[in-house]
PDB file of C-alpha atoms in Angstrom:
ATOM      1  CA  MET H 445       0.318  -0.223   0.324  1.00 74.00           C
ATOM      2  CA  ASP H 446       1.012   3.151  -1.313  1.00 90.00           C
ATOM      3  CA  ALA H 447       1.607   5.685   1.697  1.00 95.00           C
ATOM      4  CA  ILE H 448      -1.053   9.111   1.056  1.00 97.00           C
ATOM      5  CA  PRO H 449       0.941  12.118  -1.333  1.00 96.00           C
ATOM      6  CA  THR H 450       0.038  14.529   1.264  1.00 96.00           C
ATOM      7  CA  ASP H 451       2.691  16.359   2.931  1.00 94.00           C
ATOM      8  CA  PRO H 452       4.083  14.941   5.317  1.00 96.00           C
ATOM      9  CA  PRO H 453       2.572  12.039   3.408  1.00 97.00           C
ATOM     10  CA  VAL H 454       0.556   9.477   5.542  1.00 98.00           C
ATOM     11  CA  HIS H 455      -0.508   5.795   6.033  1.00 98.00           C
ATOM     12  CA  VAL H 456      -4.230   5.492   6.163  1.00 97.00           C
ATOM     13  CA  HIS H 457      -5.907   1.939   6.615  1.00 96.00           C
ATOM     14  CA  SER H 458      -9.897   2.669   8.291  1.00 94.00           C
ATOM     15  CA  ILE H 459     -13.397   0.815   7.137  1.00 91.00           C
ATOM     16  CA  ALA H 460     -16.473   1.906  10.376  1.00 87.00           C
ATOM     17  CA  GLY H 461     -16.752  -1.291  12.795  1.00 86.00           C
ATOM     18  CA  LYS H 462     -13.723  -3.021  11.375  1.00 92.00           C
ATOM     19  CA  ALA H 463     -10.563  -1.523  12.432  1.00 93.00           C
ATOM     20  CA  SER H 464      -8.875   1.877  12.356  1.00 94.00           C
ATOM     21  CA  CYS H 465      -5.010   3.075  11.795  1.00 97.00           C
ATOM     22  CA  CYS H 466      -2.870   6.098  10.942  1.00 97.00           C
ATOM     23  CA  TYR H 467       0.865   6.187  11.002  1.00 98.00           C
ATOM     24  CA  VAL H 468       3.748   9.205   9.236  1.00 98.00           C
ATOM     25  CA  ASP H 469       6.577   7.135   8.987  1.00 97.00           C
ATOM     26  CA  SER H 470       8.528  10.556   9.101  1.00 97.00           C
ATOM     27  CA  MET H 471       7.096  11.895  12.431  1.00 98.00           C
ATOM     28  CA  ASN H 472       7.775   8.133  13.850  1.00 98.00           C
ATOM     29  CA  VAL H 473       4.204   8.088  15.211  1.00 99.00           C
ATOM     30  CA  ALA H 474       1.269   5.997  14.721  1.00 98.00           C
ATOM     31  CA  PHE H 475      -2.810   6.977  15.780  1.00 98.00           C
ATOM     32  CA  ASP H 476      -4.538   4.544  16.236  1.00 98.00           C
ATOM     33  CA  MET H 477      -3.939   0.948  16.716  1.00 98.00           C
ATOM     34  CA  GLY H 478      -7.048  -1.380  15.573  1.00 97.00           C
ATOM     35  CA  VAL H 479      -4.855  -3.653  12.065  1.00 97.00           C
ATOM     36  CA  ASN H 480      -1.342  -3.637  12.207  1.00 96.00           C
ATOM     37  CA  PHE H 481      -0.500  -2.964   8.803  1.00 94.00           C
ATOM     38  CA  VAL H 482       2.652  -2.151   6.156  1.00 89.00           C
ATOM     39  CA  LYS H 483       5.319   0.268   8.335  1.00 95.00           C
ATOM     40  CA  SER H 484       2.773   0.005  11.395  1.00 97.00           C
ATOM     41  CA  VAL H 485       4.881  -1.751  13.662  1.00 98.00           C
ATOM     42  CA  VAL H 486       8.483   0.199  12.956  1.00 98.00           C
ATOM     43  CA  GLN H 487       6.117   3.026  14.651  1.00 98.00           C
ATOM     44  CA  ASP H 488       7.311   3.659  18.472  1.00 98.00           C
ATOM     45  CA  HIS H 489       4.769   6.119  19.340  1.00 99.00           C
ATOM     46  CA  VAL H 490       0.896   4.848  19.189  1.00 99.00           C
ATOM     47  CA  PHE H 491      -2.179   7.092  20.075  1.00 99.00           C
ATOM     48  CA  ILE H 492      -4.804   5.673  21.077  1.00 98.00           C
ATOM     49  CA  SER H 493      -7.978   7.818  20.748  1.00 96.00           C
ATOM     50  CA  HIS H 494     -10.649   5.819  22.323  1.00 94.00           C
ATOM     51  CA  GLY H 495     -11.312   2.794  23.187  1.00 95.00           C
ATOM     52  CA  HIS H 496     -14.331   1.485  20.683  1.00 94.00           C
ATOM     53  CA  ILE H 497     -13.198  -2.390  19.357  1.00 95.00           C
ATOM     54  CA  ASP H 498     -11.908  -1.591  15.537  1.00 94.00           C
ATOM     55  CA  HIS H 499     -10.044   1.583  17.029  1.00 96.00           C
ATOM     56  CA  ILE H 500      -7.661  -0.910  19.774  1.00 97.00           C
ATOM     57  CA  GLN H 501      -7.479  -4.546  18.496  1.00 97.00           C
ATOM     58  CA  ALA H 502      -4.254  -4.690  17.403  1.00 98.00           C
ATOM     59  CA  LEU H 503      -2.294  -3.368  20.011  1.00 98.00           C
ATOM     60  CA  PRO H 504      -1.245  -6.352  21.318  1.00 98.00           C
ATOM     61  CA  ALA H 505       0.490  -7.716  18.152  1.00 97.00           C
ATOM     62  CA  HIS H 506       2.124  -4.920  17.424  1.00 98.00           C
ATOM     63  CA  ALA H 507       3.455  -5.429  20.838  1.00 98.00           C
ATOM     64  CA  ALA H 508       4.249  -9.267  19.820  1.00 97.00           C
ATOM     65  CA  GLU H 509       5.429  -8.789  16.627  1.00 97.00           C
ATOM     66  CA  ARG H 510       8.159  -5.942  17.644  1.00 98.00           C
ATOM     67  CA  GLN H 511       8.809  -7.587  20.572  1.00 96.00           C
ATOM     68  CA  LEU H 512       8.916 -10.976  17.610  1.00 95.00           C
ATOM     69  CA  THR H 513      11.884  -9.144  15.657  1.00 95.00           C
ATOM     70  CA  GLY H 514      13.347  -7.794  18.436  1.00 96.00           C
ATOM     71  CA  MET H 515      12.361  -4.232  18.511  1.00 97.00           C
ATOM     72  CA  LYS H 516      11.954  -2.769  21.699  1.00 97.00           C
ATOM     73  CA  PRO H 517       8.345  -2.058  23.412  1.00 98.00           C
ATOM     74  CA  ALA H 518       6.567   0.205  21.150  1.00 98.00           C
ATOM     75  CA  THR H 519       5.057   3.509  24.021  1.00 99.00           C
ATOM     76  CA  TYR H 520       1.194   3.093  23.547  1.00 99.00           C
ATOM     77  CA  TYR H 521      -0.693   6.729  24.579  1.00 99.00           C
ATOM     78  CA  MET H 522      -3.964   6.763  25.020  1.00 98.00           C
ATOM     79  CA  PRO H 523      -6.903   7.948  27.874  1.00 97.00           C
ATOM     80  CA  SER H 524      -6.082   6.879  30.430  1.00 98.00           C
ATOM     81  CA  HIS H 525      -9.235   5.591  31.980  1.00 97.00           C
ATOM     82  CA  LEU H 526      -7.944   2.608  28.989  1.00 98.00           C
ATOM     83  CA  VAL H 527      -4.847   1.690  30.856  1.00 98.00           C
ATOM     84  CA  PRO H 528      -6.183  -0.376  33.313  1.00 98.00           C
ATOM     85  CA  HIS H 529      -7.954  -2.678  31.335  1.00 98.00           C
ATOM     86  CA  MET H 530      -5.435  -3.288  28.346  1.00 98.00           C
ATOM     87  CA  GLN H 531      -2.324  -3.404  30.924  1.00 98.00           C
ATOM     88  CA  GLN H 532      -5.315  -6.832  32.147  1.00 98.00           C
ATOM     89  CA  ILE H 533      -4.997  -6.919  28.645  1.00 98.00           C
ATOM     90  CA  MET H 534      -1.648  -7.762  27.989  1.00 98.00           C
ATOM     91  CA  VAL H 535      -1.250  -9.464  30.449  1.00 98.00           C
ATOM     92  CA  SER H 536      -4.323 -12.001  28.786  1.00 98.00           C
ATOM     93  CA  TYR H 537      -2.377 -12.621  25.988  1.00 97.00           C
ATOM     94  CA  SER H 538       0.708 -12.996  27.400  1.00 97.00           C
ATOM     95  CA  LYS H 539       0.134 -15.853  29.936  1.00 97.00           C
ATOM     96  CA  MET H 540      -2.357 -17.772  26.915  1.00 96.00           C
ATOM     97  CA  GLN H 541       1.000 -17.452  24.739  1.00 93.00           C
ATOM     98  CA  GLU H 542       2.766 -18.721  27.965  1.00 95.00           C
ATOM     99  CA  SER H 543       5.287 -15.250  27.119  1.00 94.00           C
ATOM    100  CA  ASP H 544       5.182 -11.835  28.199  1.00 95.00           C
ATOM    101  CA  ILE H 545       4.678  -9.238  26.531  1.00 96.00           C
ATOM    102  CA  ALA H 546       6.380  -6.157  26.299  1.00 96.00           C
ATOM    103  CA  ALA H 547       4.579  -2.628  26.051  1.00 97.00           C
ATOM    104  CA  VAL H 548       4.769   0.940  27.710  1.00 98.00           C
ATOM    105  CA  LEU H 549       0.413   2.050  28.449  1.00 99.00           C
ATOM    106  CA  VAL H 550       0.193   6.123  29.115  1.00 99.00           C
ATOM    107  CA  GLY H 551      -2.631   7.614  29.556  1.00 98.00           C
ATOM    108  CA  VAL H 552      -2.792  10.688  28.869  1.00 98.00           C
ATOM    109  CA  ASP H 553      -5.496  13.320  28.408  1.00 97.00           C
ATOM    110  CA  ALA H 554      -7.245  16.628  26.740  1.00 95.00           C
ATOM    111  CA  GLY H 555      -3.831  18.880  26.912  1.00 94.00           C
ATOM    112  CA  SER H 556      -0.813  16.455  27.620  1.00 97.00           C
ATOM    113  CA  ILE H 557       2.021  16.770  24.994  1.00 98.00           C
ATOM    114  CA  VAL H 558       4.259  13.753  24.643  1.00 98.00           C
ATOM    115  CA  HIS H 559       7.961  14.741  22.624  1.00 98.00           C
ATOM    116  CA  ILE H 560       7.991  12.710  19.849  1.00 98.00           C
ATOM    117  CA  SER H 561      11.862  13.120  19.394  1.00 97.00           C
ATOM    118  CA  PRO H 562      13.264  17.380  19.675  1.00 95.00           C
ATOM    119  CA  LYS H 563      10.906  18.926  15.769  1.00 97.00           C
ATOM    120  CA  VAL H 564       8.546  16.385  16.517  1.00 98.00           C
ATOM    121  CA  ALA H 565       5.598  16.721  19.110  1.00 98.00           C
ATOM    122  CA  VAL H 566       2.736  15.057  19.282  1.00 98.00           C
ATOM    123  CA  LYS H 567      -0.356  16.978  22.121  1.00 98.00           C
ATOM    124  CA  ALA H 568      -4.680  15.653  22.486  1.00 97.00           C
ATOM    125  CA  PHE H 569      -7.092  17.383  22.951  1.00 95.00           C
ATOM    126  CA  ALA H 570     -10.730  16.458  23.693  1.00 92.00           C
ATOM    127  CA  THR H 571     -12.673  14.979  20.819  1.00 90.00           C
ATOM    128  CA  ALA H 572     -17.010  14.524  21.123  1.00 81.00           C
ATOM    129  CA  HIS H 573     -17.792  11.318  20.806  1.00 82.00           C
ATOM    130  CA  ARG H 574     -20.268   9.158  22.740  1.00 75.00           C
ATOM    131  CA  VAL H 575     -17.150   8.188  24.424  1.00 85.00           C
ATOM    132  CA  ALA H 576     -14.532   9.591  25.724  1.00 87.00           C
ATOM    133  CA  SER H 577     -12.444  10.012  23.738  1.00 92.00           C
ATOM    134  CA  LEU H 578      -9.376  12.382  21.750  1.00 96.00           C
ATOM    135  CA  GLY H 579      -7.867  14.081  18.574  1.00 95.00           C
ATOM    136  CA  TYR H 580      -4.237  14.310  17.963  1.00 97.00           C
ATOM    137  CA  VAL H 581      -2.388  17.189  16.951  1.00 97.00           C
ATOM    138  CA  ALA H 582       1.684  16.681  15.718  1.00 98.00           C
ATOM    139  CA  TYR H 583       3.430  19.731  15.002  1.00 98.00           C
ATOM    140  CA  SER H 584       6.619  20.282  13.198  1.00 97.00           C
ATOM    141  CA  ILE H 585       9.147  22.052  15.474  1.00 97.00           C
ATOM    142  CA  SER H 586      11.951  24.544  14.731  1.00 93.00           C
ATOM    143  CA  LYS H 587      14.366  27.037  15.453  1.00 89.00           C
ATOM    144  CA  THR H 588      15.257  29.539  14.168  1.00 89.00           C
ATOM    145  CA  LEU H 589      18.010  32.076  15.382  1.00 86.00           C
ATOM    146  CA  LYS H 590      16.881  35.068  16.894  1.00 86.00           C
ATOM    147  CA  GLY H 591      17.431  38.647  15.184  1.00 85.00           C
ATOM    148  CA  GLU H 592      19.976  39.961  17.714  1.00 85.00           C
ATOM    149  CA  PHE H 593      21.793  37.498  16.984  1.00 86.00           C
ATOM    150  CA  VAL H 594      22.561  36.926  13.088  1.00 88.00           C
ATOM    151  CA  GLY H 595      25.519  37.333  12.160  1.00 86.00           C
ATOM    152  CA  LEU H 596      27.496  36.853  15.900  1.00 87.00           C
ATOM    153  CA  PRO H 597      30.611  34.807  15.975  1.00 88.00           C
ATOM    154  CA  GLY H 598      29.843  30.996  17.129  1.00 86.00           C
ATOM    155  CA  ARG H 599      32.627  31.567  20.276  1.00 89.00           C
ATOM    156  CA  GLU H 600      30.260  34.496  21.539  1.00 89.00           C
ATOM    157  CA  LEU H 601      26.900  32.272  20.253  1.00 86.00           C
ATOM    158  CA  GLY H 602      28.805  29.800  22.766  1.00 89.00           C
ATOM    159  CA  THR H 603      29.557  32.387  25.711  1.00 90.00           C
ATOM    160  CA  LEU H 604      25.685  33.956  25.554  1.00 89.00           C
ATOM    161  CA  ARG H 605      24.582  30.213  26.079  1.00 89.00           C
ATOM    162  CA  LYS H 606      26.256  29.469  29.333  1.00 91.00           C
ATOM    163  CA  GLN H 607      24.421  32.308  29.891  1.00 90.00           C
ATOM    164  CA  ASN H 608      21.557  31.389  29.870  1.00 89.00           C
ATOM    165  CA  VAL H 609      20.664  33.421  26.818  1.00 88.00           C
ATOM    166  CA  VAL H 610      17.712  32.700  24.107  1.00 87.00           C
ATOM    167  CA  LEU H 611      19.060  32.722  21.094  1.00 87.00           C
ATOM    168  CA  GLU H 612      16.736  31.107  19.151  1.00 87.00           C
ATOM    169  CA  ASP H 613      12.724  31.377  18.343  1.00 87.00           C
ATOM    170  CA  ILE H 614      11.009  28.477  18.065  1.00 92.00           C
ATOM    171  CA  THR H 615       8.131  27.706  16.301  1.00 93.00           C
ATOM    172  CA  TRP H 616       4.936  24.348  16.095  1.00 96.00           C
ATOM    173  CA  VAL H 617       3.882  24.620  13.340  1.00 96.00           C
ATOM    174  CA  PRO H 618       0.783  21.663  12.925  1.00 97.00           C
ATOM    175  CA  SER H 619       1.484  19.041  10.183  1.00 97.00           C
ATOM    176  CA  VAL H 620      -0.637  15.760  11.151  1.00 97.00           C
ATOM    177  CA  ALA H 621      -3.855  16.322  12.689  1.00 97.00           C
ATOM    178  CA  TYR H 622      -5.702  13.032  13.422  1.00 96.00           C
ATOM    179  CA  THR H 623      -9.473  13.088  14.734  1.00 92.00           C
ATOM    180  CA  GLY H 624     -10.593   9.895  15.107  1.00 90.00           C
ATOM    181  CA  ASP H 625     -14.767   9.134  14.980  1.00 87.00           C
ATOM    182  CA  THR H 626     -15.834  13.055  16.319  1.00 83.00           C
ATOM    183  CA  CYS H 627     -19.076  13.897  15.849  1.00 75.00           C
ATOM    184  CA  ILE H 628     -19.112  17.967  14.050  1.00 79.00           C
ATOM    185  CA  GLU H 629     -20.249  19.522  18.353  1.00 77.00           C
ATOM    186  CA  PHE H 630     -16.452  19.140  17.450  1.00 85.00           C
ATOM    187  CA  PHE H 631     -14.639  21.932  14.723  1.00 83.00           C
ATOM    188  CA  ASP H 632     -17.763  24.533  15.659  1.00 80.00           C
ATOM    189  CA  GLN H 633     -15.741  24.388  19.409  1.00 80.00           C
ATOM    190  CA  HIS H 634     -12.559  26.424  17.448  1.00 82.00           C
ATOM    191  CA  ASP H 635     -10.688  26.983  21.163  1.00 81.00           C
ATOM    192  CA  ARG H 636     -10.627  23.231  20.685  1.00 82.00           C
ATOM    193  CA  CYS H 637     -10.746  22.948  16.746  1.00 89.00           C
ATOM    194  CA  ALA H 638      -7.512  25.720  15.128  1.00 93.00           C
ATOM    195  CA  ASP H 639      -5.142  23.655  14.841  1.00 94.00           C
ATOM    196  CA  PHE H 640      -7.667  20.509  13.208  1.00 93.00           C
ATOM    197  CA  LEU H 641      -8.528  23.002  11.109  1.00 92.00           C
ATOM    198  CA  ARG H 642      -5.166  25.055   9.908  1.00 92.00           C
ATOM    199  CA  ALA H 643      -2.705  21.431   9.985  1.00 95.00           C
ATOM    200  CA  ALA H 644      -1.288  21.011   6.702  1.00 96.00           C
ATOM    201  CA  VAL H 645      -2.777  17.256   6.476  1.00 96.00           C
ATOM    202  CA  LEU H 646      -5.934  16.772   8.559  1.00 95.00           C
ATOM    203  CA  VAL H 647      -7.476  13.449   8.467  1.00 95.00           C
ATOM    204  CA  THR H 648     -11.395  12.328  10.539  1.00 90.00           C
ATOM    205  CA  GLU H 649     -13.664  10.009   9.836  1.00 84.00           C
ATOM    206  CA  VAL H 650     -17.144  10.284   8.489  1.00 77.00           C
ATOM    207  CA  PRO H 651     -18.823   6.497   8.365  1.00 64.00           C
ATOM    208  CA  ILE H 652     -20.965   7.997   5.992  1.00 52.00           C
ATOM    209  CA  SER H 653     -22.297   8.117   2.952  1.00 39.00           C
ATOM    210  CA  GLY H 654     -24.646   8.114  -0.098  1.00 37.00           C
ATOM    211  CA  ASP H 655     -26.758  10.402  -2.439  1.00 35.00           C
ATOM    212  CA  LEU H 656     -29.174  11.227   0.468  1.00 32.00           C
ATOM    213  CA  ALA H 657     -26.956  10.871   3.278  1.00 35.00           C
ATOM    214  CA  LEU H 658     -27.042   7.260   4.379  1.00 33.00           C
ATOM    215  CA  THR H 659     -24.937   7.278   7.143  1.00 33.00           C
ATOM    216  CA  VAL H 660     -23.824   3.953   9.254  1.00 31.00           C
ATOM    217  CA  CYS H 661     -22.078   4.255  12.180  1.00 29.00           C
ATOM    218  CA  ALA H 662     -21.914   1.908  14.742  1.00 27.00           C
ATOM    219  CA  LYS H 663     -24.980  -1.058  14.412  1.00 26.00           C
ATOM    220  CA  CYS H 664     -27.401   1.904  13.211  1.00 26.00           C
ATOM    221  CA  THR H 665     -28.548   2.823   9.730  1.00 27.00           C
ATOM    222  CA  PHE H 666     -29.617   6.217   8.813  1.00 30.00           C
ATOM    223  CA  LEU H 667     -31.038   7.947   5.852  1.00 26.00           C
ATOM    224  CA  GLY H 668     -30.679  10.580   4.751  1.00 35.00           C
ATOM    225  CA  ASP H 669     -34.127  12.330   6.373  1.00 37.00           C
ATOM    226  CA  THR H 670     -34.426  15.436   8.619  1.00 41.00           C
ATOM    227  CA  SER H 671     -33.348  13.506  11.554  1.00 53.00           C
ATOM    228  CA  ALA H 672     -30.073  11.837  10.286  1.00 54.00           C
ATOM    229  CA  GLU H 673     -27.865  14.298  11.323  1.00 57.00           C
ATOM    230  CA  SER H 674     -29.778  14.109  15.007  1.00 55.00           C
ATOM    231  CA  LYS H 675     -29.393  10.342  14.728  1.00 56.00           C
ATOM    232  CA  ALA H 676     -25.249  11.751  13.635  1.00 54.00           C
ATOM    233  CA  ASP H 677     -24.741  13.371  16.919  1.00 52.00           C
ATOM    234  CA  GLU H 678     -26.366  11.087  18.383  1.00 54.00           C
ATOM    235  CA  THR H 679     -23.653   7.877  18.279  1.00 52.00           C
ATOM    236  CA  GLY H 680     -21.192  10.562  18.437  1.00 55.00           C
ATOM    237  CA  HIS H 681     -20.087  10.702  14.632  1.00 63.00           C
ATOM    238  CA  LEU H 682     -20.189  13.005  11.483  1.00 73.00           C
ATOM    239  CA  HIS H 683     -22.706  14.105   8.919  1.00 67.00           C
ATOM    240  CA  LEU H 684     -21.180  14.614   5.603  1.00 78.00           C
ATOM    241  CA  ASN H 685     -24.571  17.383   5.160  1.00 76.00           C
ATOM    242  CA  GLN H 686     -22.272  18.376   8.273  1.00 76.00           C
ATOM    243  CA  LEU H 687     -18.528  18.707   7.226  1.00 82.00           C
ATOM    244  CA  ALA H 688     -19.624  19.936   3.474  1.00 80.00           C
ATOM    245  CA  ARG H 689     -21.628  22.382   5.279  1.00 83.00           C
ATOM    246  CA  ARG H 690     -18.379  23.798   6.711  1.00 83.00           C
ATOM    247  CA  MET H 691     -15.321  23.922   3.770  1.00 84.00           C
ATOM    248  CA  HIS H 692     -14.568  27.251   4.283  1.00 85.00           C
ATOM    249  CA  ARG H 693     -13.773  26.352   7.315  1.00 86.00           C
ATOM    250  CA  PHE H 694     -10.925  23.945   6.627  1.00 89.00           C
ATOM    251  CA  VAL H 695      -7.574  25.780   5.060  1.00 89.00           C
ATOM    252  CA  ASN H 696      -6.156  22.587   5.506  1.00 92.00           C
ATOM    253  CA  SER H 697      -3.117  21.801   2.658  1.00 93.00           C
ATOM    254  CA  SER H 698      -4.933  18.042   1.779  1.00 95.00           C
ATOM    255  CA  LEU H 699      -7.798  16.324   4.359  1.00 93.00           C
ATOM    256  CA  VAL H 700      -8.403  13.102   4.668  1.00 95.00           C
ATOM    257  CA  LEU H 701     -11.448  10.954   4.745  1.00 93.00           C
ATOM    258  CA  THR H 702     -11.317   8.068   5.791  1.00 92.00           C
ATOM    259  CA  HIS H 703     -13.980   4.866   8.030  1.00 90.00           C
ATOM    260  CA  PHE H 704     -16.652   4.727   5.442  1.00 88.00           C
ATOM    261  CA  SER H 705     -18.788   1.720   5.779  1.00 82.00           C
ATOM    262  CA  ALA H 706     -17.802  -1.599   4.379  1.00 85.00           C
ATOM    263  CA  ARG H 707     -21.260  -1.786   2.433  1.00 83.00           C
ATOM    264  CA  TYR H 708     -20.612   1.032  -0.006  1.00 84.00           C
ATOM    265  CA  SER H 709     -18.483  -0.094  -2.632  1.00 89.00           C
ATOM    266  CA  PHE H 710     -14.775   2.136  -3.149  1.00 92.00           C
ATOM    267  CA  GLN H 711     -16.152   3.492  -6.080  1.00 91.00           C
ATOM    268  CA  TYR H 712     -19.597   4.563  -5.347  1.00 88.00           C
ATOM    269  CA  ILE H 713     -18.086   6.524  -2.148  1.00 88.00           C
ATOM    270  CA  GLN H 714     -15.477   7.951  -4.148  1.00 90.00           C
ATOM    271  CA  ASP H 715     -18.789   9.085  -6.363  1.00 88.00           C
ATOM    272  CA  THR H 716     -20.588   9.821  -3.876  1.00 84.00           C
ATOM    273  CA  LEU H 717     -17.955  12.704  -1.621  1.00 88.00           C
ATOM    274  CA  THR H 718     -16.786  13.838  -5.258  1.00 88.00           C
ATOM    275  CA  ARG H 719     -20.908  15.017  -5.903  1.00 84.00           C
ATOM    276  CA  GLN H 720     -20.729  16.097  -2.340  1.00 82.00           C
ATOM    277  CA  LEU H 721     -17.744  18.697  -0.924  1.00 84.00           C
ATOM    278  CA  LEU H 722     -16.230  19.467  -4.964  1.00 80.00           C
ATOM    279  CA  PRO H 723     -17.274  22.746  -5.127  1.00 66.00           C
ATOM    280  CA  PRO H 724     -17.710  23.524  -9.472  1.00 62.00           C
ATOM    281  CA  PRO H 725     -14.667  25.524 -10.739  1.00 57.00           C
ATOM    282  CA  HIS H 726     -16.549  28.832 -10.557  1.00 52.00           C
ATOM    283  CA  ASP H 727     -16.749  28.914  -7.029  1.00 54.00           C
ATOM    284  CA  ALA H 728     -14.745  31.542  -4.459  1.00 47.00           C
ATOM    285  CA  ASN H 729     -13.879  28.776  -1.694  1.00 52.00           C
ATOM    286  CA  ASP H 730     -12.193  26.339  -4.070  1.00 51.00           C
ATOM    287  CA  GLU H 731      -8.671  26.774  -2.919  1.00 50.00           C
ATOM    288  CA  ALA H 732      -9.961  27.121   0.280  1.00 49.00           C
ATOM    289  CA  VAL H 733      -8.950  22.721   0.668  1.00 50.00           C
ATOM    290  CA  ARG H 734      -6.093  22.110  -1.679  1.00 68.00           C
ATOM    291  CA  ARG H 735      -6.509  17.780  -2.468  1.00 91.00           C
ATOM    292  CA  ILE H 736      -9.681  15.942  -0.969  1.00 93.00           C
ATOM    293  CA  PHE H 737      -8.351  12.701  -0.039  1.00 95.00           C
ATOM    294  CA  MET H 738     -10.995   9.073   0.317  1.00 94.00           C
ATOM    295  CA  ALA H 739      -9.118   5.769   2.017  1.00 95.00           C
ATOM    296  CA  TYR H 740     -10.819   3.218   2.195  1.00 94.00           C
ATOM    297  CA  GLY H 741      -9.280  -0.083   3.870  1.00 92.00           C
ATOM    298  CA  ASP H 742      -6.006  -0.506   2.371  1.00 90.00           C
ATOM    299  CA  ARG H 743      -7.440   1.369  -1.324  1.00 94.00           C
ATOM    300  CA  TRP H 744      -7.189   5.838  -1.451  1.00 96.00           C
ATOM    301  CA  ALA H 745      -8.239   7.458  -3.678  1.00 95.00           C
ATOM    302  CA  ALA H 746      -7.664  12.189  -4.448  1.00 95.00           C
ATOM    303  CA  LEU H 747     -10.751  13.560  -5.330  1.00 92.00           C
ATOM    304  CA  THR H 748     -10.743  14.783  -8.300  1.00 86.00           C
ATOM    305  CA  ARG H 749     -14.004  16.835 -10.673  1.00 76.00           C
ATOM    306  CA  PRO H 750     -15.033  15.437 -12.909  1.00 67.00           C
ATOM    307  CA  PRO H 751     -13.392  17.291 -17.159  1.00 65.00           C
ATOM    308  CA  SER H 752     -15.897  20.528 -18.013  1.00 62.00           C
ATOM    309  CA  PRO H 753     -19.462  19.684 -20.074  1.00 63.00           C
ATOM    310  CA  PRO H 754     -17.730  20.933 -24.369  1.00 65.00           C
ATOM    311  CA  ALA H 755     -18.780  24.280 -24.557  1.00 64.00           C
ATOM    312  CA  PRO H 756     -21.885  24.622 -27.236  1.00 69.00           C
ATOM    313  CA  PRO H 757     -21.132  24.825 -30.171  1.00 70.00           C
ATOM    314  CA  ALA H 758     -20.509  28.961 -31.996  1.00 66.00           C
ATOM    315  CA  VAL H 759     -23.774  29.341 -34.412  1.00 65.00           C
ATOM    316  CA  ALA H 760     -23.138  30.965 -37.582  1.00 59.00           C
ATOM    317  CA  SER H 761     -24.990  34.065 -37.516  1.00 56.00           C
ATOM    318  CA  ASP H 762     -27.445  35.133 -41.304  1.00 56.00           C
ATOM    319  CA  LYS H 763     -26.167  38.372 -40.875  1.00 58.00           C
ATOM    320  CA  PRO H 764     -24.375  39.522 -43.936  1.00 57.00           C
ATOM    321  CA  THR H 765     -21.098  40.816 -42.455  1.00 55.00           C
ATOM    322  CA  GLN H 766     -20.402  44.484 -43.021  1.00 57.00           C
ATOM    323  CA  SER H 767     -17.179  46.073 -44.462  1.00 48.00           C
TER     324      SER H 767
END
């Protein structure tokens, strides 16, 4: 499976109710572990959004495969209340295979920040699902020398560092945002979602398809009547219509939509998203989101407009040409 050509590239494998995982190889992070696929196993830092089985079921397999291949234990960050439950699960798996499976389980809460490296950090945000849940933003961190110190010789800069003078400006840029399952309430709270809306890449889950806005959430199926959106809210998911009405807010370079129901074909979902989310060529908001992708299972596609219809042929005039 090739990476989705976002910047940075992301790998996504997701089907509603079955499995979800997204990883960013260049940042050494994965989000959710509902399936262990391609190079997800080599990511040292895994962030779990919530405790639903399709988002966490492959964690023991991820840890076991790393151990089998001689890698160090990964660190798994998850909502704090999940840690004791996952500890029990890991104990049970270890007993079944009669050898310990090593995994570092760390509880995080909204506002927690994890430094992956000097250049990468991940922050947790409270989302709005029907169980306690977190979304995550991975930031690229850069340092630039403050203007007043530019041009100073290295020896002088070294002396200033020894005096604990702050020589650099530190900039955090949201690179990849991952919502996990959430309802539209999250995107209506600017204090929570601002960095999600401006991240270079936003991966969000929309388990919805169909011209009638047919929505599949857990065990419930809703048709596109006037109550469909409220039903989506009740089960903690996004309705495609809700997303479409807010497309002008998304200033991401790339938007990746995923977590669609297995009852629909890849082509059907792609056609539906294209019709509902891509504006006509003359729309002023056309560039608000430059690239939109869909990820379904282990496949992905870029949404593109169908070619514009040809211009009507010119009608010949019966009037004589003026000389």
